[in-house]
CSV table of C-alpha atoms in Angstrom, one decimal:
chain,number,residue,atom,x,y,z
A,202,UNK,CA,-14.1,-2.6,-0.5
A,203,UNK,CA,-17.3,-3.0,1.7
A,204,UNK,CA,-19.2,0.1,2.8
A,205,UNK,CA,-18.1,-0.6,6.5
A,206,UNK,CA,-14.3,-0.5,5.6
A,207,UNK,CA,-14.8,2.6,3.4
A,208,UNK,CA,-16.5,4.4,6.4
A,209,UNK,CA,-13.7,3.1,8.7
A,210,UNK,CA,-11.1,4.9,6.6
A,211,UNK,CA,-13.3,8.1,6.5
A,212,UNK,CA,-13.4,8.1,10.4
A,213,UNK,CA,-9.5,7.6,10.9
A,214,UNK,CA,-8.3,9.7,7.8
A,215,UNK,CA,-7.3,12.8,9.9
A,216,UNK,CA,-5.3,10.7,12.3
A,217,UNK,CA,-3.9,8.0,9.9
A,218,UNK,CA,-0.5,9.5,9.4
A,219,UNK,CA,0.2,10.1,13.1
A,220,UNK,CA,-1.1,6.4,13.9
A,221,UNK,CA,1.3,5.2,11.3
A,222,UNK,CA,4.2,6.8,12.7
A,223,UNK,CA,3.5,5.9,16.3
A,224,UNK,CA,2.6,2.4,15.7
A,225,UNK,CA,5.3,1.5,13.3
A,226,UNK,CA,7.8,3.6,15.1
A,227,UNK,CA,8.4,5.4,11.9
A,228,UNK,CA,9.7,2.3,10.0
A,229,UNK,CA,6.9,2.5,7.5
A,230,UNK,CA,8.8,5.3,5.8
A,231,UNK,CA,11.8,3.0,5.3
A,232,UNK,CA,9.5,0.4,3.9
A,233,UNK,CA,8.1,2.9,1.5
A,234,UNK,CA,11.6,4.1,0.4
A,235,UNK,CA,12.5,0.4,-0.3
A,236,UNK,CA,9.3,0.0,-2.4
A,237,UNK,CA,10.3,2.7,-4.6
A,238,UNK,CA,13.8,1.5,-5.1
A,239,UNK,CA,12.7,-1.8,-6.0
A,240,UNK,CA,10.3,-0.4,-8.5
A,241,UNK,CA,13.2,0.7,-10.5
A,242,UNK,CA,11.3,3.9,-11.3
A,243,UNK,CA,13.3,6.6,-13.4
A,244,UNK,CA,13.3,10.3,-14.0
A,245,UNK,CA,10.4,11.1,-16.4
A,246,UNK,CA,8.6,8.0,-15.7
A,247,UNK,CA,4.7,7.8,-15.2
A,248,UNK,CA,3.4,6.1,-12.0
A,249,UNK,CA,0.0,5.2,-10.7
A,250,UNK,CA,-0.2,4.7,-7.1
A,251,UNK,CA,-3.4,2.8,-6.0
A,252,UNK,CA,-4.9,2.8,-2.6
A,253,UNK,CA,-2.8,5.9,-2.1
A,254,UNK,CA,-4.4,7.0,1.1
A,255,UNK,CA,-2.9,10.1,2.5
A,256,UNK,CA,-0.2,10.2,-0.3
A,257,UNK,CA,3.1,9.3,1.2
A,258,UNK,CA,4.1,6.8,-1.4
A,259,UNK,CA,3.0,8.9,-4.1
A,260,UNK,CA,5.4,11.6,-2.8
A,261,UNK,CA,8.3,9.3,-2.8
A,262,UNK,CA,7.6,8.2,-6.4
A,263,UNK,CA,7.3,12.0,-7.4
A,264,UNK,CA,10.7,12.8,-5.8
A,265,UNK,CA,12.1,10.3,-8.2
A,266,UNK,CA,10.3,10.9,-11.5
A,267,UNK,CA,11.1,14.6,-11.2
A,268,UNK,CA,9.0,17.5,-12.5
A,269,UNK,CA,8.9,16.0,-15.9
A,270,UNK,CA,7.5,12.8,-14.7
A,271,UNK,CA,3.9,12.1,-13.7
A,272,UNK,CA,2.4,10.5,-10.6
A,273,UNK,CA,-1.3,9.9,-10.0
A,274,UNK,CA,-2.7,9.2,-6.5
A,275,UNK,CA,-5.8,7.1,-6.6
A,276,UNK,CA,-7.9,5.8,-3.9
A,277,UNK,CA,-11.4,4.4,-3.2
A,278,UNK,CA,-11.9,6.6,0.0
A,279,UNK,CA,-12.3,10.4,-0.9
A,280,UNK,CA,-11.7,11.4,2.7
A,281,UNK,CA,-8.0,9.9,2.6
A,282,UNK,CA,-7.6,11.7,-0.7
A,283,UNK,CA,-8.6,15.1,0.6
A,284,UNK,CA,-5.8,14.7,3.2
A,285,UNK,CA,-3.3,13.8,0.4
A,286,UNK,CA,-4.5,16.9,-1.5
A,287,UNK,CA,-3.6,19.0,1.4
A,288,UNK,CA,-0.4,17.4,1.7
A,289,UNK,CA,0.5,17.9,-1.9
A,290,UNK,CA,-0.4,21.4,-1.9
A,291,UNK,CA,1.3,22.2,1.3
A,292,UNK,CA,4.7,20.6,0.0
A,293,UNK,CA,4.0,21.8,-3.6
A,294,UNK,CA,4.0,18.3,-5.2
A,295,UNK,CA,2.4,18.2,-8.7
A,296,UNK,CA,0.6,14.9,-8.2
A,297,UNK,CA,-2.8,14.5,-9.7
A,298,UNK,CA,-5.5,12.7,-7.4
A,299,UNK,CA,-8.3,10.6,-8.6
A,300,UNK,CA,-11.0,8.5,-6.9
A,301,UNK,CA,-10.9,5.1,-8.2
A,302,UNK,CA,-11.4,1.4,-7.5
A,303,UNK,CA,-8.1,-0.4,-7.9
A,304,UNK,CA,-10.2,-3.4,-9.3
A,305,UNK,CA,-11.5,-1.2,-12.2
A,306,UNK,CA,-9.0,1.5,-13.1
A,307,UNK,CA,-10.2,4.2,-15.6
A,308,UNK,CA,-7.0,4.0,-17.6
A,309,UNK,CA,-6.1,2.6,-20.9
A,310,UNK,CA,-3.7,-0.4,-21.5
A,311,UNK,CA,-0.2,0.4,-21.3
A,312,UNK,CA,-0.4,3.9,-19.6
A,313,UNK,CA,2.1,3.7,-16.8
A,314,UNK,CA,5.7,2.6,-16.4
A,315,UNK,CA,5.0,1.6,-12.8
A,316,UNK,CA,1.8,1.0,-10.8
A,317,UNK,CA,1.9,0.5,-7.0
A,318,UNK,CA,-0.2,-0.2,-4.0
A,319,UNK,CA,0.8,0.1,-0.4
A,320,UNK,CA,-1.2,-1.6,2.3
A,321,UNK,CA,-4.2,-1.6,0.2
A,322,UNK,CA,-4.4,-5.0,-1.6
A,323,UNK,CA,-5.8,-6.8,1.4
A,324,UNK,CA,-8.7,-4.4,1.4
A,325,UNK,CA,-10.0,-5.2,-2.0
A,326,UNK,CA,-12.6,-7.7,-2.9
A,327,UNK,CA,-10.3,-9.7,-5.1
A,328,UNK,CA,-6.5,-9.4,-5.0
A,329,UNK,CA,-6.1,-11.4,-8.2
A,330,UNK,CA,-8.5,-9.0,-10.1
A,331,UNK,CA,-6.7,-5.9,-8.7
A,332,UNK,CA,-3.2,-7.3,-9.8
A,333,UNK,CA,-4.7,-8.1,-13.3
A,334,UNK,CA,-5.9,-4.3,-13.5
A,335,UNK,CA,-2.7,-2.8,-12.2
A,336,UNK,CA,-0.6,-5.0,-14.8
A,337,UNK,CA,-3.2,-4.1,-17.6
A,338,UNK,CA,-2.3,-0.3,-17.2
A,339,UNK,CA,1.6,-0.9,-17.1
A,340,UNK,CA,3.7,-1.0,-20.2
A,341,UNK,CA,5.4,-4.2,-21.1
A,342,UNK,CA,8.5,-4.4,-19.1
A,343,UNK,CA,7.1,-2.2,-16.4
A,344,UNK,CA,6.6,-3.0,-12.8
A,345,UNK,CA,3.7,-3.8,-10.6
A,346,UNK,CA,4.9,-3.2,-7.0
A,347,UNK,CA,3.0,-4.3,-4.0
A,348,UNK,CA,3.8,-3.3,-0.3
A,349,UNK,CA,1.8,-5.3,2.2
A,350,UNK,CA,1.7,-6.7,5.7
A,351,UNK,CA,2.3,-10.4,6.3
A,352,UNK,CA,3.2,-12.8,9.3
A,353,UNK,CA,6.6,-12.8,10.8
A,354,UNK,CA,8.4,-16.1,11.1
A,355,UNK,CA,10.6,-17.4,14.1
A,356,UNK,CA,10.8,-16.0,17.4
A,357,UNK,CA,9.8,-12.5,16.4
A,358,UNK,CA,6.5,-13.7,15.5
A,359,UNK,CA,5.7,-14.1,19.1
A,360,UNK,CA,6.8,-10.8,20.2
A,361,UNK,CA,4.9,-9.1,17.4
A,362,UNK,CA,1.8,-11.1,18.5
A,363,UNK,CA,2.1,-9.7,21.9
A,364,UNK,CA,2.4,-6.1,20.4
A,365,UNK,CA,-0.6,-6.8,18.2
A,366,UNK,CA,-2.8,-7.9,21.0
A,367,UNK,CA,-1.8,-5.3,23.6
A,368,UNK,CA,0.1,-2.1,22.6
A,369,UNK,CA,-1.3,-1.6,19.2
A,370,UNK,CA,-5.2,-1.8,20.1
A,371,UNK,CA,-4.6,0.3,23.2
A,372,UNK,CA,-2.8,3.1,21.3
A,373,UNK,CA,-5.6,3.0,18.6
A,374,UNK,CA,-8.2,3.5,21.0
A,375,UNK,CA,-6.4,6.3,22.8
A,376,UNK,CA,-5.1,8.3,19.7
A,377,UNK,CA,-7.6,7.4,16.9
A,378,UNK,CA,-10.6,6.5,19.1
A,379,UNK,CA,-11.4,3.8,16.8
A,380,UNK,CA,-10.5,0.4,18.2
A,381,UNK,CA,-12.2,-1.3,15.3
A,382,UNK,CA,-10.0,0.1,12.8
A,383,UNK,CA,-6.7,-1.5,14.2
A,384,UNK,CA,-8.6,-4.6,15.2
A,385,UNK,CA,-9.4,-4.9,11.5
A,386,UNK,CA,-5.7,-4.0,10.5
A,387,UNK,CA,-4.4,-6.7,12.7
A,388,UNK,CA,-6.9,-9.3,11.9
A,389,UNK,CA,-6.5,-8.9,8.1
A,390,UNK,CA,-2.6,-8.7,8.3
A,391,UNK,CA,-2.6,-12.0,10.3
A,392,UNK,CA,-4.6,-13.9,7.7
A,393,UNK,CA,-3.6,-12.3,4.4
A,394,UNK,CA,-1.4,-14.4,2.2
A,395,UNK,CA,2.3,-13.7,2.2
A,396,UNK,CA,5.5,-14.8,0.8
A,397,UNK,CA,5.3,-17.7,-1.8
A,398,UNK,CA,1.5,-17.9,-1.2
A,399,UNK,CA,1.2,-14.3,-2.4
A,400,UNK,CA,3.4,-14.8,-5.3
A,401,UNK,CA,1.3,-17.6,-6.5
A,402,UNK,CA,-1.6,-15.1,-6.6
A,403,UNK,CA,0.5,-12.9,-8.8
A,404,UNK,CA,1.5,-15.7,-11.1
A,405,UNK,CA,-2.3,-16.6,-11.8
A,406,UNK,CA,-2.6,-13.2,-13.2
A,407,UNK,CA,-0.7,-14.6,-16.2
A,408,UNK,CA,0.5,-11.1,-17.1
A,409,UNK,CA,3.5,-11.0,-14.7
A,410,UNK,CA,6.7,-12.5,-15.1
A,411,UNK,CA,9.7,-12.6,-12.7
A,412,UNK,CA,7.6,-12.1,-9.6
A,413,UNK,CA,9.6,-12.0,-6.4
A,414,UNK,CA,9.3,-10.7,-2.9
A,415,UNK,CA,11.4,-8.9,-0.3
A,416,UNK,CA,11.1,-9.3,3.4
A,417,UNK,CA,10.9,-6.2,5.6
A,418,UNK,CA,11.5,-6.2,9.5
A,419,UNK,CA,11.5,-9.8,10.2
A,420,UNK,CA,8.3,-10.3,8.0
A,421,UNK,CA,6.1,-7.8,9.3
A,422,UNK,CA,5.8,-6.7,5.7
A,423,UNK,CA,6.8,-7.6,2.3
A,424,UNK,CA,7.3,-6.0,-1.0
A,425,UNK,CA,6.2,-7.9,-4.1
A,426,UNK,CA,7.5,-6.9,-7.6
A,427,UNK,CA,6.4,-8.4,-10.9
A,428,UNK,CA,7.4,-7.3,-14.5
A,429,UNK,CA,4.6,-7.0,-16.9
A,430,UNK,CA,5.1,-9.4,-20.0
């Protein structure tokens, strides 16, 4: 992640949650519920959530693994993690927090049952390296789960394009006072590989098998799941 993008996340950290709620009409919470479900995470499992941001996905995993399970929320940006820490403390979730680069994870091989990343893989320098690292720290038979934006197909893509070019940047400037952040979001989301193209990146890792994707809300976002060999 570049210094500019890291600084951008620091600037919007305090308003990140409210912006997600407003700009997605709360749908991002449903997407995250679906991500946890497709991970097949179980009670007592150990989960690493990369690019955890303000910790919403980590919390959903913690609710599934229970008090005897373990969840670690990691992120490159410390300001985002500070928001997550406050949230975990407020709601009394026992979730460990760690500042880490998803392309160079400080864990031994086969340490987790599930490794996830939500809306973060398009921000890393090399998605392929990130996928390999995620798979490396997961046990054989465990899951690598990726939630990421993509490009809708069909008639809906035109409606979504209008929303991205008008409503989203206006709301970003009004609420977050940071037009660049959401210009960056829409620009990267419109160009990032999705569907079969992203599955090909996952296959290149040569560590994953049975890779598949699930379409969310007409293709605004996708969930990719791979099983570690």
